[in-house]
């Protein structure tokens, strides 16, 4: 019987996995995950995601064992490891789902030169390379891209998991997961991650728990104190549930009312659409004008970055968000926008510093979504609004009723009533141990606009 390798990347599931079914159709299957810390360069998997990856791989191996197979782990460059593994086992083909991260693109093209590789669609709603405007060009802006995408929706119906995954006659050697030391040890800072259940079953449970809230998503999604969003992002990033599964279940249940949620699922793919067109989008300004933006640097700027990262800026909503991120590996979208705007506009720090911090601390860190959103908020993105649009944290915080959210993550302020908690310094009730704002909003605004004028040569 022919033997194939099934190369898992950010598709750590058995359901709706066309590459897995393709490999089974060929004969015996050796499922393999390769940890590559070299190929992605500055975007090697970050510290928080290593925690998730450990648990997700554990779950995937368990699921394979229940179907008569097991997951083989290897470490190194996939384009070297997979041909070697094929030679060891007599495998003649690699099956894999298509991915658009620049390092996977490079690995795929080297791999296909060395061994027959079958790439399947299935980790995205649609192949964005086929979405072209009237001039035959790819889209850079979300709205027309989404309109075009909708012409191809719904995606193919999700496929069932196989009932058996034929194993090879002899399993090749694989690394021990524990030897990869993906989990933090000294110190173990992952205590707050116990709210998550990585793995395909965890993803399905999270989606089931969210479905009753789907109809109210549009109204609730901007209020971090309420349970209005799905918190599916790490599961989606690691491919523990497919976008087609989300689309079909959500649309079936809520029809037109699911649209807002589905458009967010599409935003993730738009991020990849941008990175696929601009492979250095996570490190290079989308608009060249920003190459001469006078971002701050030096010791004072470093001290401000540290205050931002540790949640000690004196802006309660910013501090709540940054502490939520540190404790739980996740942050609500509205607060991500506020904290990113604060770093780039109030503190005038290059968006790439924020992108890197998020990359290391987010459980859902995703090259497309992270780069696109940072560049969007900073104003440097190909699709971004002008730099002068600056979020006002002290207004955002009461507008989106964030008092309870602040109480959860900034316990120093927990005793304050709703009307003062958003800006305690204004009411003279900043408690000892909590900082005053590191810069006033108006002063920050004036400094940011002067920098913007300097950048434009005005
Ligand atoms: P829901 O609101 O329930 O949305 C469902 C899914 O849609 C999400 O899980 C996610 O896959 C996708 N999605 C929602 N909003 C966006 C968005 N604005 N852009 C792209 N995809 C979206 N999201 C990431 O997945 N990875 C990142 O690295 C990331 N970095 C971000 C950085 C900044 C500065 C900002 C402002 C946003 C970032 N986002 C990122 C987008 C968004 O904040 C998260 O996807 C969302 O908060 C995840 O929570 P949820 O699963 O409850 O989302």
Short mmCIF file of C-alpha atoms and ligand atoms in Angstrom, two decimals:
data_model
loop_
_atom_site.label_atom_id
_atom_site.label_comp_id
_atom_site.label_asym_id
_atom_site.label_seq_id
_atom_site.Cartn_x
_atom_site.Cartn_y
_atom_site.Cartn_z
CA UNK A 1 0.00 0.00 0.00
CA UNK A 2 1.29 3.50 -0.86
CA UNK A 3 2.37 5.67 2.06
CA UNK A 4 1.87 9.46 2.21
CA UNK A 5 2.95 12.11 4.65
CA UNK A 6 0.21 14.41 5.92
CA UNK A 7 1.90 17.69 6.81
CA UNK A 8 0.04 19.57 9.53
CA UNK A 9 0.70 23.25 10.06
CA UNK A 10 -1.99 25.64 11.31
CA UNK A 11 -4.62 22.98 10.65
CA UNK A 12 -4.53 20.92 13.82
CA UNK A 13 -7.82 19.09 13.31
CA UNK A 14 -9.27 15.94 11.75
CA UNK A 15 -12.65 17.31 10.64
CA UNK A 16 -13.03 19.19 7.36
CA UNK A 17 -9.47 18.36 6.36
CA UNK A 18 -9.31 17.65 2.59
CA UNK A 19 -5.56 16.93 2.72
CA UNK A 20 -6.08 14.21 5.32
CA UNK A 21 -8.81 12.62 3.22
CA UNK A 22 -6.57 12.92 0.14
CA UNK A 23 -3.77 11.11 1.96
CA UNK A 24 -6.14 8.36 3.12
CA UNK A 25 -7.35 7.89 -0.45
CA UNK A 26 -3.72 7.15 -1.41
CA UNK A 27 -3.19 4.46 1.26
CA UNK A 28 -1.36 4.60 4.61
CA UNK A 29 -0.79 7.95 6.28
CA UNK A 30 2.02 9.33 8.42
CA UNK A 31 0.71 12.51 10.04
CA UNK A 32 3.57 14.86 10.87
CA UNK A 33 4.04 18.24 12.52
CA UNK A 34 7.37 20.02 11.98
CA UNK A 35 8.41 22.74 14.41
CA UNK A 36 10.34 25.23 12.29
CA UNK A 37 11.90 28.07 14.27
CA UNK A 38 14.20 29.15 11.43
CA UNK A 39 12.06 29.60 8.31
CA UNK A 40 9.73 32.26 9.81
CA UNK A 41 12.70 34.47 10.82
CA UNK A 42 11.48 37.31 13.06
CA UNK A 43 8.07 35.65 13.14
CA UNK A 44 8.99 32.31 14.65
CA UNK A 45 6.13 31.13 16.84
CA UNK A 46 5.89 33.36 19.94
CA UNK A 47 6.04 32.47 23.63
CA UNK A 48 2.28 32.44 24.29
CA UNK A 49 1.53 30.39 21.19
CA UNK A 50 4.10 27.77 22.19
CA UNK A 51 1.90 27.04 25.19
CA UNK A 52 -1.13 26.62 22.91
CA UNK A 53 0.78 24.54 20.39
CA UNK A 54 1.93 22.07 23.07
CA UNK A 55 -1.63 21.38 24.19
CA UNK A 56 -3.09 21.36 20.70
CA UNK A 57 -0.51 18.83 19.45
CA UNK A 58 -1.21 16.66 22.47
CA UNK A 59 -4.92 16.66 21.59
CA UNK A 60 -4.27 15.96 17.92
CA UNK A 61 -2.08 12.98 18.76
CA UNK A 62 -4.80 11.65 21.07
CA UNK A 63 -7.38 11.98 18.27
CA UNK A 64 -5.09 10.12 15.83
CA UNK A 65 -4.48 7.34 18.33
CA UNK A 66 -8.24 6.85 18.68
CA UNK A 67 -8.29 6.26 14.89
CA UNK A 68 -5.39 3.81 14.86
CA UNK A 69 -2.59 6.21 14.00
CA UNK A 70 -0.34 8.74 15.75
CA UNK A 71 1.24 12.14 15.17
CA UNK A 72 4.96 12.21 14.38
CA UNK A 73 6.88 15.26 15.63
CA UNK A 74 10.06 16.52 14.04
CA UNK A 75 11.99 19.76 14.41
CA UNK A 76 13.82 21.74 11.69
CA UNK A 77 13.02 23.12 8.25
CA UNK A 78 9.99 21.33 6.85
CA UNK A 79 11.42 21.37 3.33
CA UNK A 80 14.39 19.31 4.63
CA UNK A 81 12.60 17.19 7.21
CA UNK A 82 9.75 15.95 5.02
CA UNK A 83 11.87 14.55 2.14
CA UNK A 84 14.13 12.88 4.75
CA UNK A 85 11.12 11.37 6.50
CA UNK A 86 9.75 10.21 3.15
CA UNK A 87 13.06 8.48 2.34
CA UNK A 88 13.04 6.77 5.77
CA UNK A 89 9.50 5.48 5.41
CA UNK A 90 9.07 4.92 1.70
CA UNK A 91 6.41 7.64 1.51
CA UNK A 92 6.01 8.93 -2.02
CA UNK A 93 3.87 12.00 -1.54
CA UNK A 94 3.14 14.83 0.85
CA UNK A 95 -0.42 16.03 1.28
CA UNK A 96 -0.99 19.39 2.97
CA UNK A 97 -3.49 22.22 3.24
CA UNK A 98 -2.43 25.41 1.48
CA UNK A 99 -1.15 28.25 3.71
CA UNK A 100 -0.26 31.83 2.78
CA UNK A 101 2.32 32.82 5.40
CA UNK A 102 5.47 33.90 3.47
CA UNK A 103 7.65 31.25 5.17
CA UNK A 104 5.17 28.50 4.25
CA UNK A 105 5.13 29.75 0.67
CA UNK A 106 8.93 29.45 0.54
CA UNK A 107 8.85 26.01 2.18
CA UNK A 108 6.15 24.79 -0.21
CA UNK A 109 8.05 25.84 -3.30
CA UNK A 110 11.28 24.15 -2.09
CA UNK A 111 9.38 21.06 -1.04
CA UNK A 112 7.58 20.62 -4.35
CA UNK A 113 10.99 20.59 -6.07
CA UNK A 114 12.08 17.67 -3.86
CA UNK A 115 9.02 15.46 -3.45
CA UNK A 116 5.57 15.22 -4.99
CA UNK A 117 3.43 17.57 -2.91
CA UNK A 118 -0.33 17.86 -3.18
CA UNK A 119 -1.68 21.12 -1.79
CA UNK A 120 -5.39 21.23 -0.96
CA UNK A 121 -7.61 24.21 -0.21
CA UNK A 122 -9.51 23.99 3.05
CA UNK A 123 -8.05 26.35 5.61
CA UNK A 124 -9.63 29.45 4.09
CA UNK A 125 -13.02 30.48 2.78
CA UNK A 126 -11.62 31.00 -0.70
CA UNK A 127 -8.32 31.40 -2.52
CA UNK A 128 -7.82 35.19 -2.49
CA UNK A 129 -5.48 34.99 -5.49
CA UNK A 130 -8.57 34.33 -7.59
CA UNK A 131 -10.42 37.43 -6.36
CA UNK A 132 -9.62 40.11 -8.93
CA UNK A 133 -11.09 43.51 -9.72
CA UNK A 134 -12.23 44.71 -13.17
CA UNK A 135 -8.62 45.47 -14.15
CA UNK A 136 -7.53 41.95 -13.24
CA UNK A 137 -5.71 43.12 -10.10
CA UNK A 138 -5.91 41.89 -6.56
CA UNK A 139 -7.75 43.87 -3.91
CA UNK A 140 -6.08 45.86 -1.14
CA UNK A 141 -9.19 47.28 0.51
CA UNK A 142 -11.52 45.09 2.53
CA UNK A 143 -14.99 46.19 1.36
CA UNK A 144 -14.66 45.52 -2.40
CA UNK A 145 -12.64 42.37 -1.63
CA UNK A 146 -15.41 41.13 0.68
CA UNK A 147 -18.10 41.94 -1.91
CA UNK A 148 -16.18 39.83 -4.42
CA UNK A 149 -15.67 37.05 -1.89
CA UNK A 150 -19.42 36.90 -1.26
CA UNK A 151 -19.93 36.00 -4.94
CA UNK A 152 -18.12 32.74 -4.12
CA UNK A 153 -19.83 32.01 -0.83
CA UNK A 154 -20.84 29.72 0.77
CA UNK A 155 -17.60 27.76 0.92
CA UNK A 156 -17.77 24.01 0.22
CA UNK A 157 -19.71 22.14 2.90
CA UNK A 158 -17.43 20.91 5.71
CA UNK A 159 -16.20 17.31 5.43
CA UNK A 160 -16.61 14.74 8.18
CA UNK A 161 -13.62 13.36 10.07
CA UNK A 162 -12.39 9.97 8.83
CA UNK A 163 -13.36 6.90 10.86
CA UNK A 164 -9.94 5.34 10.49
CA UNK A 165 -6.54 6.71 9.43
CA UNK A 166 -4.54 3.75 8.03
CA UNK A 167 -1.17 3.67 9.80
CA UNK A 168 2.16 2.77 8.18
CA UNK A 169 3.47 -0.75 8.85
CA UNK A 170 6.23 0.77 11.05
CA UNK A 171 6.05 4.18 12.65
CA UNK A 172 9.14 6.35 12.11
CA UNK A 173 10.93 7.90 15.05
CA UNK A 174 9.41 11.13 16.34
CA UNK A 175 10.49 13.71 18.93
CA UNK A 176 8.88 13.70 22.38
CA UNK A 177 6.60 16.71 22.76
CA UNK A 178 7.98 17.45 26.25
CA UNK A 179 11.49 17.64 24.81
CA UNK A 180 10.41 20.66 22.77
CA UNK A 181 9.93 22.58 26.05
CA UNK A 182 7.12 24.65 24.61
CA UNK A 183 5.62 25.26 28.05
CA UNK A 184 7.07 28.05 30.23
CA UNK A 185 8.87 26.69 33.29
CA UNK A 186 10.89 29.23 35.29
CA UNK A 187 8.84 31.29 35.80
CA UNK A 188 5.60 29.65 34.67
CA UNK A 189 3.60 32.72 33.62
CA UNK A 190 0.81 30.70 31.99
CA UNK A 191 -1.49 30.37 35.05
CA UNK A 192 -4.08 32.74 33.54
CA UNK A 193 -4.27 30.64 30.37
CA UNK A 194 -6.35 28.04 32.21
CA UNK A 195 -9.49 29.66 30.74
CA UNK A 196 -8.61 28.05 27.37
CA UNK A 197 -9.04 24.51 26.08
CA UNK A 198 -6.74 24.10 23.07
CA UNK A 199 -7.52 21.40 20.52
CA UNK A 200 -10.29 20.48 18.12
CA UNK A 201 -12.76 19.46 20.83
CA UNK A 202 -12.09 22.72 22.69
CA UNK A 203 -12.72 24.65 19.47
CA UNK A 204 -16.02 22.88 18.88
CA UNK A 205 -17.11 23.48 22.48
CA UNK A 206 -16.22 27.19 22.22
CA UNK A 207 -18.18 27.52 18.98
CA UNK A 208 -21.19 25.70 20.47
CA UNK A 209 -21.09 28.03 23.49
CA UNK A 210 -20.98 31.08 21.20
CA UNK A 211 -23.82 30.09 18.82
CA UNK A 212 -26.67 31.20 21.14
CA UNK A 213 -25.00 34.67 21.29
CA UNK A 214 -24.53 34.96 17.55
CA UNK A 215 -27.78 36.85 16.88
CA UNK A 216 -26.70 39.63 19.29
CA UNK A 217 -23.07 39.73 18.09
CA UNK A 218 -23.42 42.95 16.10
CA UNK A 219 -24.83 44.84 19.12
CA UNK A 220 -22.55 43.32 21.75
CA UNK A 221 -19.20 42.90 20.04
CA UNK A 222 -17.73 46.25 21.12
CA UNK A 223 -18.36 45.87 24.86
CA UNK A 224 -15.44 44.09 26.57
CA UNK A 225 -17.36 43.79 29.88
CA UNK A 226 -19.97 41.62 28.16
CA UNK A 227 -19.57 38.09 26.77
CA UNK A 228 -20.49 39.17 23.23
CA UNK A 229 -17.62 37.81 21.12
CA UNK A 230 -16.65 34.24 20.30
CA UNK A 231 -13.07 34.08 21.65
CA UNK A 232 -12.43 31.60 18.88
CA UNK A 233 -9.36 33.36 17.48
CA UNK A 234 -6.62 31.02 18.85
CA UNK A 235 -8.66 28.01 17.71
CA UNK A 236 -9.12 29.56 14.28
CA UNK A 237 -5.46 30.49 14.01
CA UNK A 238 -4.32 26.97 14.80
CA UNK A 239 -6.90 25.58 12.39
CA UNK A 240 -8.69 23.55 15.05
CA UNK A 241 -11.95 24.51 13.39
CA UNK A 242 -12.25 25.41 9.72
CA UNK A 243 -13.67 28.71 8.41
CA UNK A 244 -16.11 26.69 6.28
CA UNK A 245 -17.48 25.02 9.41
CA UNK A 246 -17.97 28.41 11.06
CA UNK A 247 -19.60 29.83 7.93
CA UNK A 248 -22.06 27.00 7.39
CA UNK A 249 -23.20 26.64 11.00
CA UNK A 250 -23.47 30.40 11.62
CA UNK A 251 -25.32 31.12 8.36
CA UNK A 252 -27.70 28.19 8.89
CA UNK A 253 -28.58 29.32 12.38
CA UNK A 254 -28.88 33.08 11.95
CA UNK A 255 -29.07 33.79 8.20
CA UNK A 256 -28.65 37.51 7.52
CA UNK A 257 -28.03 38.18 11.24
CA UNK A 258 -24.81 36.16 11.02
CA UNK A 259 -23.34 38.56 8.48
CA UNK A 260 -21.42 40.73 10.91
CA UNK A 261 -19.70 37.69 12.46
CA UNK A 262 -18.98 36.20 9.04
CA UNK A 263 -17.47 39.46 7.84
CA UNK A 264 -15.05 39.29 10.81
CA UNK A 265 -14.07 35.77 9.77
CA UNK A 266 -13.41 37.27 6.35
CA UNK A 267 -11.25 40.05 7.89
CA UNK A 268 -8.81 37.36 8.99
CA UNK A 269 -8.49 36.22 5.39
CA UNK A 270 -8.13 39.76 4.13
CA UNK A 271 -5.07 40.04 6.38
CA UNK A 272 -3.58 37.01 4.64
CA UNK A 273 -4.63 38.47 1.31
CA UNK A 274 -2.47 41.52 2.11
CA UNK A 275 0.48 39.49 3.39
CA UNK A 276 0.29 37.29 0.31
CA UNK A 277 0.64 40.41 -1.85
CA UNK A 278 3.18 42.13 0.43
CA UNK A 279 5.19 39.35 2.12
CA UNK A 280 7.04 41.85 4.34
CA UNK A 281 3.82 43.54 5.51
CA UNK A 282 4.65 42.75 9.16
CA UNK A 283 7.92 44.67 8.98
CA UNK A 284 7.49 47.29 6.25
CA UNK A 285 5.12 50.26 5.99
CA UNK A 286 2.32 49.77 3.49
CA UNK A 287 2.60 53.47 2.63
CA UNK A 288 6.15 54.58 1.83
CA UNK A 289 5.41 58.03 3.29
CA UNK A 290 5.69 56.44 6.74
CA UNK A 291 9.32 55.48 6.11
CA UNK A 292 10.19 59.00 7.24
CA UNK A 293 7.76 59.21 10.14
CA UNK A 294 9.60 60.58 13.22
CA UNK A 295 8.79 57.75 15.65
CA UNK A 296 10.30 58.28 19.09
CA UNK A 297 13.23 56.22 20.29
CA UNK A 298 15.85 56.41 23.08
CA UNK A 299 15.59 55.82 26.84
CA UNK A 300 12.38 57.83 27.43
CA UNK A 301 10.61 56.06 24.59
CA UNK A 302 11.81 52.69 25.96
CA UNK A 303 10.43 53.59 29.39
CA UNK A 304 7.08 54.43 27.79
CA UNK A 305 7.02 51.14 25.88
CA UNK A 306 7.69 49.29 29.14
CA UNK A 307 4.84 51.17 30.87
CA UNK A 308 2.52 50.29 28.00
CA UNK A 309 3.48 46.61 27.96
CA UNK A 310 3.13 46.27 31.74
CA UNK A 311 -0.19 48.14 31.92
CA UNK A 312 1.12 51.14 33.87
CA UNK A 313 0.28 54.11 31.66
CA UNK A 314 -2.30 55.74 33.94
CA UNK A 315 -4.96 55.25 31.25
CA UNK A 316 -7.21 52.61 32.91
CA UNK A 317 -8.59 51.09 29.71
CA UNK A 318 -5.13 50.81 28.16
CA UNK A 319 -3.76 49.25 31.33
CA UNK A 320 -6.68 46.83 31.60
CA UNK A 321 -6.13 45.69 28.01
CA UNK A 322 -2.38 45.20 28.34
CA UNK A 323 -2.81 43.28 31.59
CA UNK A 324 -5.58 41.14 30.08
CA UNK A 325 -3.14 40.29 27.29
CA UNK A 326 -0.35 39.39 29.69
CA UNK A 327 -2.57 37.31 31.96
CA UNK A 328 -4.77 35.50 29.45
CA UNK A 329 -2.92 35.69 26.11
CA UNK A 330 -5.87 37.46 24.52
CA UNK A 331 -7.38 40.95 24.39
CA UNK A 332 -10.78 42.17 23.29
CA UNK A 333 -10.76 43.69 19.78
CA UNK A 334 -11.98 47.16 20.80
CA UNK A 335 -9.25 47.34 23.42
CA UNK A 336 -6.64 46.06 20.95
CA UNK A 337 -7.53 49.07 18.80
CA UNK A 338 -7.29 51.46 21.74
CA UNK A 339 -3.96 50.09 23.01
CA UNK A 340 -2.48 50.05 19.51
CA UNK A 341 -3.63 53.62 18.85
CA UNK A 342 -2.22 54.66 22.23
CA UNK A 343 1.21 53.19 21.48
CA UNK A 344 1.49 54.63 17.99
CA UNK A 345 -0.24 57.99 18.46
CA UNK A 346 -0.14 58.97 22.14
CA UNK A 347 3.38 57.57 22.62
CA UNK A 348 4.58 57.95 19.01
CA UNK A 349 6.20 54.53 19.02
CA UNK A 350 6.75 52.67 15.75
CA UNK A 351 3.89 50.22 15.18
CA UNK A 352 6.43 47.44 14.60
CA UNK A 353 7.33 47.46 18.31
CA UNK A 354 3.67 46.84 19.14
CA UNK A 355 3.33 44.20 16.46
CA UNK A 356 6.28 42.35 17.97
CA UNK A 357 4.90 42.53 21.53
CA UNK A 358 1.53 41.23 20.37
CA UNK A 359 3.26 38.53 18.33
CA UNK A 360 4.98 37.22 21.44
CA UNK A 361 2.08 37.55 23.88
CA UNK A 362 -1.08 36.77 21.88
CA UNK A 363 -2.35 33.20 21.72
CA UNK A 364 -3.97 34.07 18.38
CA UNK A 365 -0.93 35.88 16.88
CA UNK A 366 -1.46 35.69 13.14
CA UNK A 367 0.84 37.30 10.59
CA UNK A 368 -2.02 38.64 8.47
CA UNK A 369 -4.42 39.81 11.17
CA UNK A 370 -1.70 41.29 13.36
CA UNK A 371 0.19 43.18 10.65
CA UNK A 372 -2.99 44.38 8.93
CA UNK A 373 -4.54 45.69 12.15
CA UNK A 374 -1.37 47.36 13.42
CA UNK A 375 -0.81 49.09 10.09
CA UNK A 376 -4.48 50.03 9.92
CA UNK A 377 -4.47 51.64 13.36
CA UNK A 378 -1.09 53.34 12.83
CA UNK A 379 -2.22 54.77 9.49
CA UNK A 380 0.69 53.21 7.57
CA UNK A 381 -1.34 50.43 5.95
CA UNK A 382 -2.28 50.23 2.29
CA UNK A 383 -5.94 50.40 3.36
CA UNK A 384 -5.59 52.62 6.46
CA UNK A 385 -7.47 55.81 7.33
CA UNK A 386 -5.36 58.96 7.76
CA UNK A 387 -2.93 59.16 10.68
CA UNK A 388 -4.83 62.07 12.24
CA UNK A 389 -7.65 59.72 13.28
CA UNK A 390 -6.67 59.17 16.90
CA UNK A 391 -8.68 57.25 19.47
CA UNK A 392 -9.46 58.99 22.78
CA UNK A 393 -9.21 56.31 25.52
CA UNK A 394 -11.03 58.42 28.11
CA UNK A 395 -14.04 58.69 25.77
CA UNK A 396 -13.94 55.14 24.44
CA UNK A 397 -13.91 53.67 27.94
CA UNK A 398 -17.30 55.03 29.18
CA UNK A 399 -18.86 54.85 25.69
CA UNK A 400 -18.31 51.09 25.62
CA UNK A 401 -19.11 50.66 29.34
CA UNK A 402 -15.71 49.29 30.32
CA UNK A 403 -15.94 49.90 34.10
CA UNK A 404 -16.26 46.21 35.02
CA UNK A 405 -13.58 45.28 32.52
CA UNK A 406 -11.20 47.73 34.20
CA UNK A 407 -12.14 46.37 37.66
CA UNK A 408 -11.22 42.86 36.52
CA UNK A 409 -7.75 43.69 35.26
CA UNK A 410 -6.76 46.78 37.26
CA UNK A 411 -7.64 45.78 40.81
CA UNK A 412 -6.10 49.01 42.21
CA UNK A 413 -9.13 50.79 40.73
CA UNK A 414 -11.78 48.19 41.60
CA UNK A 415 -13.28 50.29 44.42
CA UNK A 416 -13.99 53.29 42.15
CA UNK A 417 -17.55 53.96 40.94
CA UNK A 418 -18.47 53.87 37.26
CA UNK A 419 -18.28 57.63 36.77
CA UNK A 420 -14.68 58.07 37.98
CA UNK A 421 -13.01 54.78 37.07
CA UNK A 422 -12.38 55.75 33.44
CA UNK A 423 -10.19 58.75 34.35
CA UNK A 424 -9.50 58.78 38.12
CA UNK A 425 -6.88 61.55 37.87
CA UNK A 426 -9.56 64.00 36.71
CA UNK A 427 -11.49 63.41 39.95
CA UNK A 428 -8.44 63.44 42.20
CA UNK A 429 -9.03 59.82 43.20
CA UNK A 430 -5.99 58.07 41.77
CA UNK A 431 -5.12 55.50 44.47
CA UNK A 432 -1.55 55.16 45.76
CA UNK A 433 0.42 52.77 43.56
CA UNK A 434 -1.51 53.55 40.37
CA UNK A 435 0.29 55.98 38.02
CA UNK A 436 -0.95 59.33 36.74
CA UNK A 437 -1.28 59.43 32.91
CA UNK A 438 2.19 59.28 31.38
CA UNK A 439 1.09 61.97 28.93
CA UNK A 440 -2.08 64.08 28.79
CA UNK A 441 -4.44 63.40 25.92
CA UNK A 442 -4.29 66.92 24.47
CA UNK A 443 -0.51 67.13 24.75
CA UNK A 444 -0.24 63.74 23.05
CA UNK A 445 -2.57 64.83 20.30
CA UNK A 446 -0.59 68.02 19.62
CA UNK A 447 2.70 66.06 19.55
CA UNK A 448 1.27 63.43 17.20
CA UNK A 449 -0.11 66.02 14.79
CA UNK A 450 3.23 67.86 14.74
CA UNK A 451 4.96 64.58 13.90
CA UNK A 452 2.43 63.89 11.15
CA UNK A 453 3.00 67.37 9.70
CA UNK A 454 6.78 66.83 9.81
CA UNK A 455 6.38 63.50 8.03
CA UNK A 456 4.38 65.16 5.27
CA UNK A 457 6.89 68.02 5.07
CA UNK A 458 4.37 70.64 6.26
P1 LIG B 1 -14.81 37.59 17.12
O1 LIG B 1 -15.25 38.99 17.24
O2 LIG B 1 -15.68 36.55 17.73
O3 LIG B 1 -14.56 37.31 15.58
C1 LIG B 1 -14.48 35.97 15.05
C2 LIG B 1 -13.17 35.77 14.33
O4 LIG B 1 -13.03 36.68 13.25
C3 LIG B 1 -11.94 35.98 15.19
O5 LIG B 1 -11.69 34.85 16.00
C4 LIG B 1 -10.88 36.25 14.15
O6 LIG B 1 -10.42 35.05 13.55
C5 LIG B 1 -11.65 37.05 13.10
N1 LIG B 1 -11.53 38.48 13.35
C6 LIG B 1 -12.33 39.26 14.11
N2 LIG B 1 -11.94 40.55 14.05
C7 LIG B 1 -10.88 40.58 13.22
C8 LIG B 1 -10.04 41.64 12.77
N3 LIG B 1 -10.22 42.91 13.10
N4 LIG B 1 -9.02 41.31 11.95
C9 LIG B 1 -8.79 40.03 11.56
N5 LIG B 1 -9.57 39.00 11.96
C10 LIG B 1 -10.60 39.28 12.78
N6 LIG B 1 -6.67 38.75 15.33
C11 LIG B 1 -6.01 37.58 15.24
O7 LIG B 1 -6.65 36.54 15.02
N7 LIG B 1 -4.66 37.52 15.36
C12 LIG B 1 -3.90 38.64 15.60
O8 LIG B 1 -2.67 38.54 15.68
C13 LIG B 1 -4.58 39.87 15.74
N8 LIG B 1 -3.89 41.01 16.04
C14 LIG B 1 -4.57 42.21 16.14
C15 LIG B 1 -3.84 43.38 16.40
C16 LIG B 1 -4.50 44.60 16.54
C17 LIG B 1 -3.71 45.86 16.79
C18 LIG B 1 -5.90 44.65 16.41
C19 LIG B 1 -6.63 45.97 16.53
C20 LIG B 1 -6.63 43.50 16.14
C21 LIG B 1 -5.98 42.26 16.00
N9 LIG B 1 -6.69 41.08 15.71
C22 LIG B 1 -6.01 39.90 15.59
C23 LIG B 1 -8.12 41.11 15.37
C24 LIG B 1 -9.11 40.90 16.50
O9 LIG B 1 -8.83 41.74 17.58
C25 LIG B 1 -9.18 39.46 17.00
O10 LIG B 1 -9.32 38.59 15.90
C26 LIG B 1 -10.38 39.26 17.91
O11 LIG B 1 -10.31 40.12 19.01
C27 LIG B 1 -10.43 37.83 18.39
O12 LIG B 1 -11.48 37.66 19.31
P2 LIG B 1 -12.73 36.75 18.94
O13 LIG B 1 -12.25 35.42 18.49
O14 LIG B 1 -13.67 36.80 20.10
O15 LIG B 1 -13.33 37.52 17.71
#
